[in-house]
mmCIF file of C-alpha atoms and ligand atoms in Angstrom:
data_model
loop_
_atom_site.group_PDB
_atom_site.id
_atom_site.type_symbol
_atom_site.label_atom_id
_atom_site.label_comp_id
_atom_site.label_asym_id
_atom_site.label_seq_id
_atom_site.Cartn_x
_atom_site.Cartn_y
_atom_site.Cartn_z
ATOM 1 C CA MET A 1122 -26.060 -2.283 -7.830
ATOM 2 C CA LYS A 1123 -25.194 -2.825 -4.042
ATOM 3 C CA ALA A 1124 -21.541 -3.825 -3.387
ATOM 4 C CA ILE A 1125 -19.728 -4.470 -0.130
ATOM 5 C CA PHE A 1126 -16.540 -2.239 -0.655
ATOM 6 C CA VAL A 1127 -13.950 -4.223 1.982
ATOM 7 C CA VAL A 1128 -11.181 -2.650 3.576
ATOM 8 C CA GLY A 1129 -8.910 -3.707 6.869
ATOM 9 C CA THR A 1130 -5.519 -2.089 6.540
ATOM 10 C CA ARG A 1131 -3.803 1.097 5.852
ATOM 11 C CA PRO A 1132 -2.915 0.586 2.095
ATOM 12 C CA ASN A 1133 -6.109 -0.592 1.915
ATOM 13 C CA PHE A 1134 -8.384 2.813 2.420
ATOM 14 C CA ILE A 1135 -5.698 4.814 0.483
ATOM 15 C CA LYS A 1136 -6.684 2.822 -2.269
ATOM 16 C CA ILE A 1137 -10.680 2.305 -2.030
ATOM 17 C CA ALA A 1138 -10.723 6.617 -1.469
ATOM 18 C CA SER A 1139 -10.595 6.381 -5.530
ATOM 19 C CA ILE A 1140 -13.041 4.214 -6.062
ATOM 20 C CA ILE A 1141 -15.540 5.973 -3.600
ATOM 21 C CA ASN A 1142 -14.709 8.776 -4.513
ATOM 22 C CA VAL A 1143 -16.077 8.035 -8.251
ATOM 23 C CA VAL A 1144 -18.856 6.851 -6.847
ATOM 24 C CA ASN A 1145 -20.132 9.651 -5.016
ATOM 25 C CA ILE A 1146 -18.980 12.259 -7.829
ATOM 26 C CA GLN A 1147 -21.484 10.090 -9.504
ATOM 27 C CA LYS A 1148 -23.771 9.974 -6.878
ATOM 28 C CA LYS A 1149 -24.119 13.571 -7.285
ATOM 29 C CA GLN A 1150 -24.444 14.124 -10.548
ATOM 30 C CA ASN A 1151 -27.258 11.823 -10.506
ATOM 31 C CA ARG A 1152 -25.495 8.938 -12.454
ATOM 32 C CA GLY A 1153 -24.041 5.341 -11.933
ATOM 33 C CA ASP A 1154 -26.189 2.992 -10.258
ATOM 34 C CA ILE A 1155 -23.321 1.760 -7.312
ATOM 35 C CA LYS A 1156 -24.782 1.594 -3.631
ATOM 36 C CA TYR A 1157 -21.956 0.696 -1.466
ATOM 37 C CA VAL A 1158 -21.569 -0.845 2.116
ATOM 38 C CA LEU A 1159 -18.376 -0.156 3.442
ATOM 39 C CA VAL A 1160 -16.730 -3.008 5.673
ATOM 40 C CA HIS A 1161 -14.057 -2.382 7.994
ATOM 41 C CA THR A 1162 -12.434 -5.863 8.983
ATOM 42 C CA GLY A 1163 -10.528 -4.018 11.744
ATOM 43 C CA GLN A 1164 -7.404 -5.841 10.585
ATOM 44 C CA HIS A 1165 -4.898 -2.300 11.038
ATOM 45 C CA TYR A 1166 -7.101 -0.389 14.382
ATOM 46 C CA ASP A 1167 -4.512 1.957 16.022
ATOM 47 C CA SER A 1168 -5.511 5.592 15.311
ATOM 48 C CA LYS A 1169 -2.081 6.268 13.356
ATOM 49 C CA MET A 1170 -3.119 3.415 11.323
ATOM 50 C CA SER A 1171 -6.671 3.902 10.499
ATOM 51 C CA GLY A 1172 -8.704 6.269 11.872
ATOM 52 C CA GLU A 1173 -6.186 9.361 11.347
ATOM 53 C CA ILE A 1174 -6.029 8.345 7.690
ATOM 54 C CA PHE A 1175 -9.857 7.948 7.040
ATOM 55 C CA ARG A 1176 -10.474 11.530 8.459
ATOM 56 C CA LYS A 1177 -7.394 12.689 6.020
ATOM 57 C CA LEU A 1178 -8.634 10.899 3.329
ATOM 58 C CA SER A 1179 -12.597 11.881 4.133
ATOM 59 C CA LEU A 1180 -13.334 8.496 3.594
ATOM 60 C CA PRO A 1181 -17.082 7.765 4.946
ATOM 61 C CA LYS A 1182 -17.910 6.176 8.313
ATOM 62 C CA PRO A 1183 -17.905 2.497 7.794
ATOM 63 C CA ASN A 1184 -20.960 0.880 8.011
ATOM 64 C CA PHE A 1185 -19.666 -2.217 9.161
ATOM 65 C CA PHE A 1186 -16.679 -2.158 11.908
ATOM 66 C CA LEU A 1187 -15.722 -6.123 12.202
ATOM 67 C CA GLY A 1188 -13.173 -5.220 15.155
ATOM 68 C CA ILE A 1189 -10.840 -8.557 14.668
ATOM 69 C CA LYS A 1190 -7.050 -6.860 14.916
ATOM 70 C CA SER A 1191 -3.914 -8.346 15.786
ATOM 71 C CA VAL A 1192 -4.021 -12.326 16.427
ATOM 72 C CA SER A 1193 -2.544 -15.383 14.274
ATOM 73 C CA HIS A 1194 -2.963 -15.686 10.488
ATOM 74 C CA ALA A 1195 -4.968 -18.386 10.794
ATOM 75 C CA VAL A 1196 -7.489 -16.995 13.615
ATOM 76 C CA GLN A 1197 -7.736 -13.820 12.004
ATOM 77 C CA THR A 1198 -8.539 -14.676 8.635
ATOM 78 C CA ALA A 1199 -11.742 -17.207 10.520
ATOM 79 C CA LYS A 1200 -12.632 -14.752 12.240
ATOM 80 C CA ILE A 1201 -12.799 -11.865 9.414
ATOM 81 C CA MET A 1202 -14.723 -15.069 7.587
ATOM 82 C CA ILE A 1203 -16.907 -15.414 10.478
ATOM 83 C CA GLU A 1204 -18.379 -12.085 11.326
ATOM 84 C CA PHE A 1205 -17.838 -10.990 7.256
ATOM 85 C CA GLU A 1206 -20.457 -13.805 6.240
ATOM 86 C CA LYS A 1207 -23.151 -12.278 8.547
ATOM 87 C CA VAL A 1208 -22.796 -9.086 6.847
ATOM 88 C CA ALA A 1209 -22.773 -10.492 3.600
ATOM 89 C CA VAL A 1210 -25.933 -12.574 4.209
ATOM 90 C CA LYS A 1211 -27.350 -9.420 6.050
ATOM 91 C CA ILE A 1212 -26.751 -7.420 2.595
ATOM 92 C CA GLN A 1213 -26.862 -9.766 -0.189
ATOM 93 C CA PRO A 1214 -24.769 -7.303 -2.232
ATOM 94 C CA ASP A 1215 -23.816 -8.184 -5.851
ATOM 95 C CA VAL A 1216 -21.100 -7.963 -5.870
ATOM 96 C CA VAL A 1217 -18.316 -8.205 -2.987
ATOM 97 C CA LEU A 1218 -15.296 -6.201 -4.100
ATOM 98 C CA VAL A 1219 -11.655 -5.861 -2.197
ATOM 99 C CA VAL A 1220 -8.169 -4.573 -3.110
ATOM 100 C CA GLY A 1221 -4.760 -5.407 -2.303
ATOM 101 C CA ASP A 1222 -3.256 -8.792 -0.617
ATOM 102 C CA VAL A 1223 -3.585 -8.861 2.631
ATOM 103 C CA ASN A 1224 -5.389 -10.713 4.995
ATOM 104 C CA SER A 1225 -8.800 -8.655 5.144
ATOM 105 C CA THR A 1226 -8.664 -9.214 1.380
ATOM 106 C CA PHE A 1227 -8.425 -13.035 0.974
ATOM 107 C CA ALA A 1228 -10.334 -13.587 3.688
ATOM 108 C CA CYS A 1229 -13.527 -11.614 2.232
ATOM 109 C CA SER A 1230 -13.368 -13.079 -1.310
ATOM 110 C CA LEU A 1231 -13.689 -16.634 0.518
ATOM 111 C CA THR A 1232 -16.221 -15.734 1.998
ATOM 112 C CA ALA A 1233 -18.319 -14.194 -0.232
ATOM 113 C CA ALA A 1234 -17.139 -17.283 -2.959
ATOM 114 C CA LYS A 1235 -18.798 -19.301 -0.626
ATOM 115 C CA LEU A 1236 -21.848 -17.553 -0.448
ATOM 116 C CA GLY A 1237 -22.001 -17.685 -4.407
ATOM 117 C CA ILE A 1238 -21.171 -13.463 -4.622
ATOM 118 C CA PRO A 1239 -19.315 -12.348 -7.202
ATOM 119 C CA VAL A 1240 -15.604 -10.991 -6.623
ATOM 120 C CA ALA A 1241 -13.933 -8.014 -7.542
ATOM 121 C CA HIS A 1242 -10.417 -8.282 -6.964
ATOM 122 C CA VAL A 1243 -8.679 -4.621 -7.779
ATOM 123 C CA GLU A 1244 -5.023 -5.249 -7.886
ATOM 124 C CA ALA A 1245 -4.917 -8.263 -9.398
ATOM 125 C CA GLY A 1246 -2.268 -10.336 -10.605
ATOM 126 C CA LEU A 1247 0.645 -9.157 -9.503
ATOM 127 C CA ARG A 1248 2.957 -12.263 -8.501
ATOM 128 C CA SER A 1249 6.737 -12.232 -6.323
ATOM 129 C CA PHE A 1250 6.881 -15.831 -6.900
ATOM 130 C CA ASP A 1251 7.807 -15.372 -3.548
ATOM 131 C CA MET A 1252 5.376 -18.266 -1.352
ATOM 132 C CA SER A 1253 6.832 -17.568 2.016
ATOM 133 C CA MET A 1254 5.326 -13.977 1.618
ATOM 134 C CA PRO A 1255 1.319 -14.117 3.085
ATOM 135 C CA GLU A 1256 1.042 -11.251 0.861
ATOM 136 C CA GLU A 1257 1.660 -14.109 -2.213
ATOM 137 C CA ILE A 1258 -0.679 -16.530 -1.000
ATOM 138 C CA ASN A 1259 -3.556 -14.035 -0.344
ATOM 139 C CA ARG A 1260 -3.110 -12.909 -4.387
ATOM 140 C CA ILE A 1261 -3.195 -15.998 -5.493
ATOM 141 C CA LEU A 1262 -5.852 -17.387 -3.617
ATOM 142 C CA THR A 1263 -8.018 -14.175 -4.037
ATOM 143 C CA ASP A 1264 -7.632 -13.981 -7.841
ATOM 144 C CA ARG A 1265 -8.407 -17.571 -8.432
ATOM 145 C CA ILE A 1266 -11.859 -17.156 -6.940
ATOM 146 C CA SER A 1267 -12.269 -13.582 -7.666
ATOM 147 C CA ASP A 1268 -14.783 -12.807 -11.203
ATOM 148 C CA TYR A 1269 -12.990 -9.304 -12.146
ATOM 149 C CA LEU A 1270 -9.823 -9.176 -12.244
ATOM 150 C CA PHE A 1271 -8.872 -5.742 -12.225
ATOM 151 C CA THR A 1272 -4.977 -5.424 -12.695
ATOM 152 C CA THR A 1273 -2.752 -2.880 -12.797
ATOM 153 C CA CYS A 1274 0.065 -3.329 -15.503
ATOM 154 C CA GLU A 1275 0.513 -5.437 -18.323
ATOM 155 C CA ASP A 1276 2.720 -7.799 -16.601
ATOM 156 C CA ALA A 1277 -0.493 -8.587 -14.009
ATOM 157 C CA ASN A 1278 -2.247 -9.401 -17.058
ATOM 158 C CA ARG A 1279 0.206 -12.366 -18.490
ATOM 159 C CA ASN A 1280 0.501 -13.536 -14.987
ATOM 160 C CA LEU A 1281 -3.151 -14.202 -15.000
ATOM 161 C CA LYS A 1282 -3.142 -16.019 -18.286
ATOM 162 C CA ASN A 1283 -0.188 -18.057 -17.885
ATOM 163 C CA GLU A 1284 -2.114 -19.180 -14.800
ATOM 164 C CA GLY A 1285 -5.124 -20.287 -17.010
ATOM 165 C CA VAL A 1286 -7.437 -17.295 -15.454
ATOM 166 C CA ASN A 1287 -10.610 -16.040 -18.048
ATOM 167 C CA PRO A 1288 -9.215 -13.592 -20.260
ATOM 168 C CA LYS A 1289 -12.568 -12.112 -20.060
ATOM 169 C CA LYS A 1290 -12.239 -11.601 -16.861
ATOM 170 C CA ILE A 1291 -9.550 -9.604 -16.887
ATOM 171 C CA PHE A 1292 -9.519 -6.133 -16.938
ATOM 172 C CA PHE A 1293 -6.674 -3.886 -17.310
ATOM 173 C CA VAL A 1294 -7.797 -0.841 -16.423
ATOM 174 C CA GLY A 1295 -5.008 1.061 -14.474
ATOM 175 C CA ASN A 1296 -3.380 1.917 -10.702
ATOM 176 C CA VAL A 1297 -6.194 3.801 -8.101
ATOM 177 C CA MET A 1298 -3.002 4.523 -5.944
ATOM 178 C CA CYS A 1299 -2.406 6.652 -9.166
ATOM 179 C CA ASP A 1300 -5.439 8.050 -8.774
ATOM 180 C CA THR A 1301 -5.677 8.685 -4.660
ATOM 181 C CA LEU A 1302 -2.037 10.636 -5.278
ATOM 182 C CA PHE A 1303 -3.482 12.612 -8.077
ATOM 183 C CA SER A 1304 -5.964 13.529 -5.727
ATOM 184 C CA TYR A 1305 -4.211 14.177 -2.956
ATOM 185 C CA ARG A 1306 -1.444 15.950 -4.258
ATOM 186 C CA LYS A 1307 -2.142 20.067 -4.161
ATOM 187 C CA LYS A 1308 -3.765 19.516 -0.888
ATOM 188 C CA ALA A 1309 -0.401 17.821 -0.022
ATOM 189 C CA GLU A 1310 1.356 20.599 -0.344
ATOM 190 C CA ASN A 1311 0.108 22.391 2.228
ATOM 191 C CA SER A 1312 1.046 19.715 4.920
ATOM 192 C CA GLU A 1313 3.210 21.464 8.048
ATOM 193 C CA ILE A 1314 5.408 18.034 8.041
ATOM 194 C CA LEU A 1315 8.803 19.252 6.767
ATOM 195 C CA GLU A 1316 8.353 21.896 8.763
ATOM 196 C CA LYS A 1317 8.033 20.120 12.085
ATOM 197 C CA LEU A 1318 10.444 18.043 11.204
ATOM 198 C CA ASN A 1319 12.645 20.716 10.611
ATOM 199 C CA LEU A 1320 13.566 19.838 7.404
ATOM 200 C CA ASN A 1321 12.296 23.189 5.941
ATOM 201 C CA GLN A 1322 13.731 26.388 7.106
ATOM 202 C CA ASN A 1323 13.306 29.442 5.491
ATOM 203 C CA LYS A 1324 12.212 27.668 2.570
ATOM 204 C CA ASN A 1325 15.347 26.076 2.282
ATOM 205 C CA ILE A 1326 14.834 22.098 2.329
ATOM 206 C CA THR A 1327 17.605 19.918 4.174
ATOM 207 C CA GLU A 1328 18.435 17.139 1.688
ATOM 208 C CA TYR A 1329 16.821 13.902 2.877
ATOM 209 C CA ALA A 1330 15.616 10.394 2.883
ATOM 210 C CA VAL A 1331 12.401 8.473 4.018
ATOM 211 C CA LEU A 1332 12.618 4.830 5.298
ATOM 212 C CA THR A 1333 10.105 2.158 5.613
ATOM 213 C CA LEU A 1334 10.363 -1.038 6.655
ATOM 214 C CA HIS A 1335 7.514 -3.576 7.644
ATOM 215 C CA ARG A 1336 7.749 -6.781 5.920
ATOM 216 C CA PRO A 1337 8.287 -9.845 8.458
ATOM 217 C CA SER A 1338 11.284 -11.144 6.267
ATOM 218 C CA ASN A 1339 12.943 -8.267 7.177
ATOM 219 C CA VAL A 1340 12.192 -7.268 10.807
ATOM 220 C CA ASP A 1341 11.266 -10.343 12.410
ATOM 221 C CA ASN A 1342 14.756 -12.028 12.135
ATOM 222 C CA LYS A 1343 17.424 -9.802 14.102
ATOM 223 C CA ASP A 1344 20.625 -10.733 12.185
ATOM 224 C CA VAL A 1345 18.671 -9.783 9.031
ATOM 225 C CA PHE A 1346 17.116 -6.712 10.588
ATOM 226 C CA VAL A 1347 20.686 -5.293 12.064
ATOM 227 C CA GLU A 1348 22.355 -5.827 8.762
ATOM 228 C CA ILE A 1349 20.152 -3.683 7.327
ATOM 229 C CA LEU A 1350 20.285 -1.035 10.561
ATOM 230 C CA ASN A 1351 23.903 -1.468 9.436
ATOM 231 C CA GLY A 1352 23.567 -0.142 6.318
ATOM 232 C CA LEU A 1353 21.548 2.796 6.705
ATOM 233 C CA ARG A 1354 23.533 4.140 9.907
ATOM 234 C CA SER A 1355 26.429 4.471 7.465
ATOM 235 C CA VAL A 1356 24.228 6.238 4.728
ATOM 236 C CA SER A 1357 22.576 8.676 7.722
ATOM 237 C CA LYS A 1358 26.407 9.892 7.914
ATOM 238 C CA LEU A 1359 25.650 11.912 4.481
ATOM 239 C CA LEU A 1360 21.902 12.682 5.185
ATOM 240 C CA PRO A 1361 19.193 12.188 7.914
ATOM 241 C CA ILE A 1362 17.098 9.045 7.269
ATOM 242 C CA ILE A 1363 13.301 9.656 8.070
ATOM 243 C CA PHE A 1364 11.725 6.884 9.550
ATOM 244 C CA PRO A 1365 8.032 6.853 9.879
ATOM 245 C CA VAL A 1366 7.477 3.302 11.860
ATOM 246 C CA HIS A 1367 5.431 0.903 11.489
ATOM 247 C CA PRO A 1368 3.013 -1.097 14.821
ATOM 248 C CA ARG A 1369 4.894 -4.075 13.655
ATOM 249 C CA THR A 1370 8.368 -2.677 13.405
ATOM 250 C CA LYS A 1371 8.016 -0.428 16.491
ATOM 251 C CA LYS A 1372 7.184 -4.147 18.527
ATOM 252 C CA GLN A 1373 9.883 -5.507 17.109
ATOM 253 C CA ILE A 1374 12.726 -2.772 17.936
ATOM 254 C CA GLU A 1375 11.924 -3.057 21.278
ATOM 255 C CA VAL A 1376 11.924 -7.056 21.730
ATOM 256 C CA PHE A 1377 15.100 -7.321 19.526
ATOM 257 C CA LYS A 1378 16.529 -4.073 22.153
ATOM 258 C CA LEU A 1379 17.537 -1.983 18.729
ATOM 259 C CA GLN A 1380 16.573 1.310 19.892
ATOM 260 C CA LYS A 1381 20.545 2.195 19.684
ATOM 261 C CA TYR A 1382 20.121 2.134 16.051
ATOM 262 C CA PHE A 1383 18.219 5.552 16.298
ATOM 263 C CA ASN A 1384 17.791 9.096 17.517
ATOM 264 C CA SER A 1385 14.304 11.048 17.631
ATOM 265 C CA LEU A 1386 13.914 14.873 16.860
ATOM 266 C CA GLY A 1387 15.162 17.396 19.498
ATOM 267 C CA ALA A 1388 12.578 20.110 19.550
ATOM 268 C CA THR A 1389 15.190 22.247 17.302
ATOM 269 C CA GLY A 1390 18.216 21.561 14.887
ATOM 270 C CA THR A 1391 17.669 19.068 11.437
ATOM 271 C CA PRO A 1392 17.086 15.914 12.295
ATOM 272 C CA ARG A 1393 20.547 13.241 11.787
ATOM 273 C CA GLY A 1394 21.050 9.773 11.630
ATOM 274 C CA ILE A 1395 17.950 7.413 11.549
ATOM 275 C CA CYS A 1396 15.337 9.579 12.841
ATOM 276 C CA ALA A 1397 12.348 7.366 14.015
ATOM 277 C CA ILE A 1398 8.455 8.780 13.959
ATOM 278 C CA ALA A 1399 5.521 7.524 15.117
ATOM 279 C CA PRO A 1400 3.162 6.329 11.406
ATOM 280 C CA LEU A 1401 2.055 9.533 9.107
ATOM 281 C CA ASN A 1402 -0.994 9.820 7.839
ATOM 282 C CA TYR A 1403 -1.489 9.915 4.144
ATOM 283 C CA ILE A 1404 -0.881 13.496 2.780
ATOM 284 C CA ASP A 1405 1.813 13.968 4.999
ATOM 285 C CA PHE A 1406 3.351 11.182 3.576
ATOM 286 C CA LEU A 1407 3.025 12.182 0.419
ATOM 287 C CA ARG A 1408 4.321 15.465 1.066
ATOM 288 C CA LEU A 1409 7.745 13.883 2.941
ATOM 289 C CA THR A 1410 8.540 11.425 0.513
ATOM 290 C CA SER A 1411 7.831 14.068 -3.012
ATOM 291 C CA LYS A 1412 10.482 16.067 -1.369
ATOM 292 C CA ALA A 1413 13.408 13.319 -0.173
ATOM 293 C CA LYS A 1414 16.615 13.075 -2.473
ATOM 294 C CA LEU A 1415 15.327 8.521 -2.461
ATOM 295 C CA VAL A 1416 13.660 6.485 -0.518
ATOM 296 C CA PHE A 1417 14.244 2.672 1.432
ATOM 297 C CA THR A 1418 11.325 0.512 1.679
ATOM 298 C CA ASP A 1419 9.679 -2.970 1.772
ATOM 299 C CA SER A 1420 6.635 -1.837 0.904
ATOM 300 C CA GLY A 1421 4.323 -2.425 -2.144
ATOM 301 C CA GLY A 1422 2.754 0.700 -2.469
ATOM 302 C CA ILE A 1423 5.613 2.781 -1.770
ATOM 303 C CA GLN A 1424 7.504 1.809 -4.624
ATOM 304 C CA GLU A 1425 4.882 3.026 -7.424
ATOM 305 C CA GLU A 1426 4.227 6.223 -5.430
ATOM 306 C CA THR A 1427 7.870 7.030 -5.958
ATOM 307 C CA THR A 1428 7.324 6.250 -9.449
ATOM 308 C CA ILE A 1429 4.722 8.639 -10.187
ATOM 309 C CA LEU A 1430 6.684 11.242 -8.388
ATOM 310 C CA GLY A 1431 9.944 10.090 -9.832
ATOM 311 C CA ILE A 1432 11.696 9.832 -6.550
ATOM 312 C CA PRO A 1433 14.552 7.243 -6.838
ATOM 313 C CA CYS A 1434 13.372 4.406 -4.346
ATOM 314 C CA LEU A 1435 15.528 1.441 -3.085
ATOM 315 C CA THR A 1436 13.625 -1.364 -2.384
ATOM 316 C CA ILE A 1437 14.891 -3.453 0.915
ATOM 317 C CA ARG A 1438 13.879 -7.391 -1.253
ATOM 318 C CA GLU A 1439 15.029 -9.770 -2.964
ATOM 319 C CA ASN A 1440 12.133 -9.717 -5.412
ATOM 320 C CA THR A 1441 9.102 -7.379 -6.117
ATOM 321 C CA GLU A 1442 5.658 -8.061 -7.242
ATOM 322 C CA ARG A 1443 5.565 -4.444 -8.962
ATOM 323 C CA PRO A 1444 8.527 -5.364 -11.879
ATOM 324 C CA VAL A 1445 6.754 -1.915 -13.844
ATOM 325 C CA THR A 1446 8.522 0.114 -10.956
ATOM 326 C CA ILE A 1447 11.686 -1.400 -11.758
ATOM 327 C CA THR A 1448 11.750 -1.391 -16.161
ATOM 328 C CA GLU A 1449 9.639 1.875 -16.186
ATOM 329 C CA GLY A 1450 9.786 3.633 -13.304
ATOM 330 C CA THR A 1451 12.337 4.995 -10.553
ATOM 331 C CA ASN A 1452 12.662 1.568 -8.631
ATOM 332 C CA GLU A 1453 15.492 -0.618 -8.066
ATOM 333 C CA LEU A 1454 15.907 -3.914 -5.779
ATOM 334 C CA ILE A 1455 19.133 -3.621 -3.292
ATOM 335 C CA GLY A 1456 18.629 -6.801 -0.547
ATOM 336 C CA THR A 1457 19.324 -6.412 2.395
ATOM 337 C CA ARG A 1458 22.515 -7.183 2.230
ATOM 338 C CA SER A 1459 24.469 -3.726 4.457
ATOM 339 C CA ASP A 1460 27.325 -3.111 1.613
ATOM 340 C CA SER A 1461 24.916 -3.464 -0.937
ATOM 341 C CA ILE A 1462 22.237 -1.065 1.164
ATOM 342 C CA ARG A 1463 25.267 1.613 1.088
ATOM 343 C CA THR A 1464 26.911 1.225 -2.492
ATOM 344 C CA LYS A 1465 23.595 1.774 -4.000
ATOM 345 C CA ALA A 1466 22.776 4.660 -2.120
ATOM 346 C CA LEU A 1467 26.246 6.347 -2.312
ATOM 347 C CA SER A 1468 25.415 5.691 -6.377
ATOM 348 C CA VAL A 1469 22.052 7.411 -6.169
ATOM 349 C CA LEU A 1470 23.015 9.890 -4.265
ATOM 350 C CA LYS A 1471 25.620 10.853 -6.966
ATOM 351 C CA LYS A 1472 23.998 10.425 -10.366
ATOM 352 C CA GLY A 1473 20.201 11.547 -9.041
ATOM 353 C CA SER A 1474 17.411 10.234 -10.424
ATOM 354 C CA ARG A 1475 17.428 7.494 -13.687
ATOM 355 C CA LYS A 1476 15.542 8.485 -16.505
ATOM 356 C CA PHE A 1477 11.539 6.786 -16.154
ATOM 357 C CA LYS A 1478 8.789 6.799 -17.296
ATOM 358 C CA VAL A 1479 5.371 6.519 -15.919
ATOM 359 C CA PRO A 1480 3.318 3.326 -16.759
ATOM 360 C CA LYS A 1481 0.783 2.571 -19.091
ATOM 361 C CA MET A 1482 -2.865 3.316 -18.116
ATOM 362 C CA TRP A 1483 -1.155 5.164 -14.944
ATOM 363 C CA ASP A 1484 -3.874 8.157 -15.461
ATOM 364 C CA GLY A 1485 -5.605 8.900 -12.512
ATOM 365 C CA ARG A 1486 -8.711 7.020 -14.377
ATOM 366 C CA ALA A 1487 -8.227 3.691 -12.528
ATOM 367 C CA ALA A 1488 -10.839 4.094 -10.072
ATOM 368 C CA GLY A 1489 -13.517 5.093 -12.683
ATOM 369 C CA ARG A 1490 -12.853 2.505 -15.169
ATOM 370 C CA ILE A 1491 -13.924 0.192 -12.302
ATOM 371 C CA VAL A 1492 -16.897 1.628 -11.770
ATOM 372 C CA GLU A 1493 -18.012 1.325 -15.378
ATOM 373 C CA ILE A 1494 -17.285 -2.221 -15.813
ATOM 374 C CA LEU A 1495 -18.860 -3.226 -12.643
ATOM 375 C CA THR A 1496 -22.020 -0.809 -13.257
ATOM 376 C CA ARG A 1497 -22.598 -2.320 -16.653
ATOM 377 C CA LYS A 1498 -22.980 -5.515 -14.792
ATOM 378 C CA LYS A 1499 -22.589 -6.668 -17.980
ATOM 379 C CA GLN A 1500 -22.007 -10.746 -18.142
ATOM 380 C CA TYR A 1501 -17.654 -11.031 -19.734
ATOM 381 C CA PHE A 1502 -18.190 -14.699 -19.363
HETATM 382 C C1 UD1 B 2849 -0.879 -6.104 6.831
HETATM 383 C C2 UD1 B 2849 -0.280 -6.977 5.398
HETATM 384 C C3 UD1 B 2849 0.478 -6.150 4.530
HETATM 385 C C4 UD1 B 2849 0.559 -4.902 4.211
HETATM 386 C C5 UD1 B 2849 0.614 -4.389 5.851
HETATM 387 C C6 UD1 B 2849 0.264 -2.651 5.634
HETATM 388 C C7 UD1 B 2849 -1.140 -8.806 6.272
HETATM 389 C C8 UD1 B 2849 -1.088 -10.736 5.891
HETATM 390 N N1 UD1 B 2849 -0.122 -8.093 5.995
HETATM 391 O O1 UD1 B 2849 0.881 -6.197 7.554
HETATM 392 O O2 UD1 B 2849 0.784 -7.023 3.571
HETATM 393 O O3 UD1 B 2849 1.753 -4.675 3.671
HETATM 394 O O4 UD1 B 2849 -0.667 -4.372 6.903
HETATM 395 O O5 UD1 B 2849 0.857 -1.934 6.982
HETATM 396 O O6 UD1 B 2849 -2.443 -8.909 6.259
HETATM 397 N N2 UD1 B 2849 -0.037 -3.233 14.708
HETATM 398 C C9 UD1 B 2849 -0.640 -2.237 15.716
HETATM 399 N N3 UD1 B 2849 -1.536 -1.460 14.992
HETATM 400 C C10 UD1 B 2849 -2.352 -1.860 13.894
HETATM 401 C C11 UD1 B 2849 -2.126 -2.702 13.328
HETATM 402 C C12 UD1 B 2849 -0.383 -3.941 13.751
HETATM 403 O O7 UD1 B 2849 0.043 -2.315 17.243
HETATM 404 O O8 UD1 B 2849 -3.449 -0.891 13.747
HETATM 405 C C13 UD1 B 2849 0.732 -4.539 15.426
HETATM 406 C C14 UD1 B 2849 0.125 -5.465 16.010
HETATM 407 O O9 UD1 B 2849 1.120 -5.514 16.691
HETATM 408 C C15 UD1 B 2849 0.768 -6.841 14.915
HETATM 409 C C16 UD1 B 2849 1.182 -6.224 14.164
HETATM 410 O O10 UD1 B 2849 1.420 -4.496 14.021
HETATM 411 O O11 UD1 B 2849 1.465 -7.917 15.225
HETATM 412 C C17 UD1 B 2849 1.544 -6.652 12.536
HETATM 413 O O12 UD1 B 2849 -0.321 -6.467 11.818
HETATM 414 P P1 UD1 B 2849 -0.710 -6.979 10.986
HETATM 415 O O13 UD1 B 2849 -2.094 -6.834 10.346
HETATM 416 O O14 UD1 B 2849 -0.786 -8.378 11.162
HETATM 417 O O15 UD1 B 2849 -0.012 -6.988 10.081
HETATM 418 P P2 UD1 B 2849 1.136 -5.901 9.079
HETATM 419 O O16 UD1 B 2849 2.332 -6.407 8.954
HETATM 420 O O17 UD1 B 2849 0.452 -4.503 9.198
#
């Protein structure tokens, strides 16, 4: 079977790593028959957002780099389609595999579907039911034109069935983010990020929180952004908050002139306040979150990673497409109001992590199931 694997943004690289890993292992053992071509759309391009993550995850150099970069949604989607169509026509794959919910995911799915090439969507069926999120549009449209819908949880299966998707196309395989996390957990223990940030002095780890923030609804509106920062600033009086800053957020901090909310790290001494640092590679970020007292985020993947690690996660959003991280995991939705951010954080700091369990099938074998199903090339529908 000839497949094209598509990636475009940082979370895509983390998800595809586990699938490529399984294909490579099978190849070494002379079994399995997937040959893949890796296409990087270029949606994320900074070395911190792309090259460094590729290296740390030992991902192969992409066979095709489309070099699209950041433009408006319409232009980005259209440009990816134009360039990806040339690759798909040249390669003539049996399947195009896409992951997640970013513009690259949808643009390449649509291109493949129009060429009559089957589409496999990894992480299908997640729904926030909030159509103002660009990702929700990408999820729904990608699922509608996919032939293999690989899901991470039972609510995703239900969502797809409620939308009338043929159940024979739905494959409940588990979560590839977990696979990658399990594979790199040991390596992350050797990361020196805590020492670099002066959080580990003489084997004494300082209590700290981690923050990630990049949703347009949180950082593109100054009032919302300031409200969130006021809540976080009061929490940061109790423990430092380490904030690897996403490029979109960095830009908005400059546009809105919000630099006064952040401290940079001094050469020595424990970090204080909200400490803005450059984006981290996957291994360092995994080490940082795994030792945190709590994590604030608006990312999707981090809600899942904290559930696997058992670290309390406070999600700065009104909704989530990953409700299983709340009903079973360590996640809680706290909205964007500063008083809610402060109250919920204080409660977590007082009570610690609540009881949680890792959701069904988040066992590190999702990629193996995906490869198995694709390899069988069985006619399911
Ligand atoms: C994208 C995804 C989002 C995902 C996130 C993960 C869409 C619609 N959004 O959001 O779902 O959670 O990636 O990080 O696909 N930029 C850089 N360097 C880079 C990449 C981006 O400077 O390598 C800057 C650009 O100025 C750009 C901005 O970040 O304008 C946003 O990038 P974009 O890819 O449009 O969306 P993200 O916010 O990264």
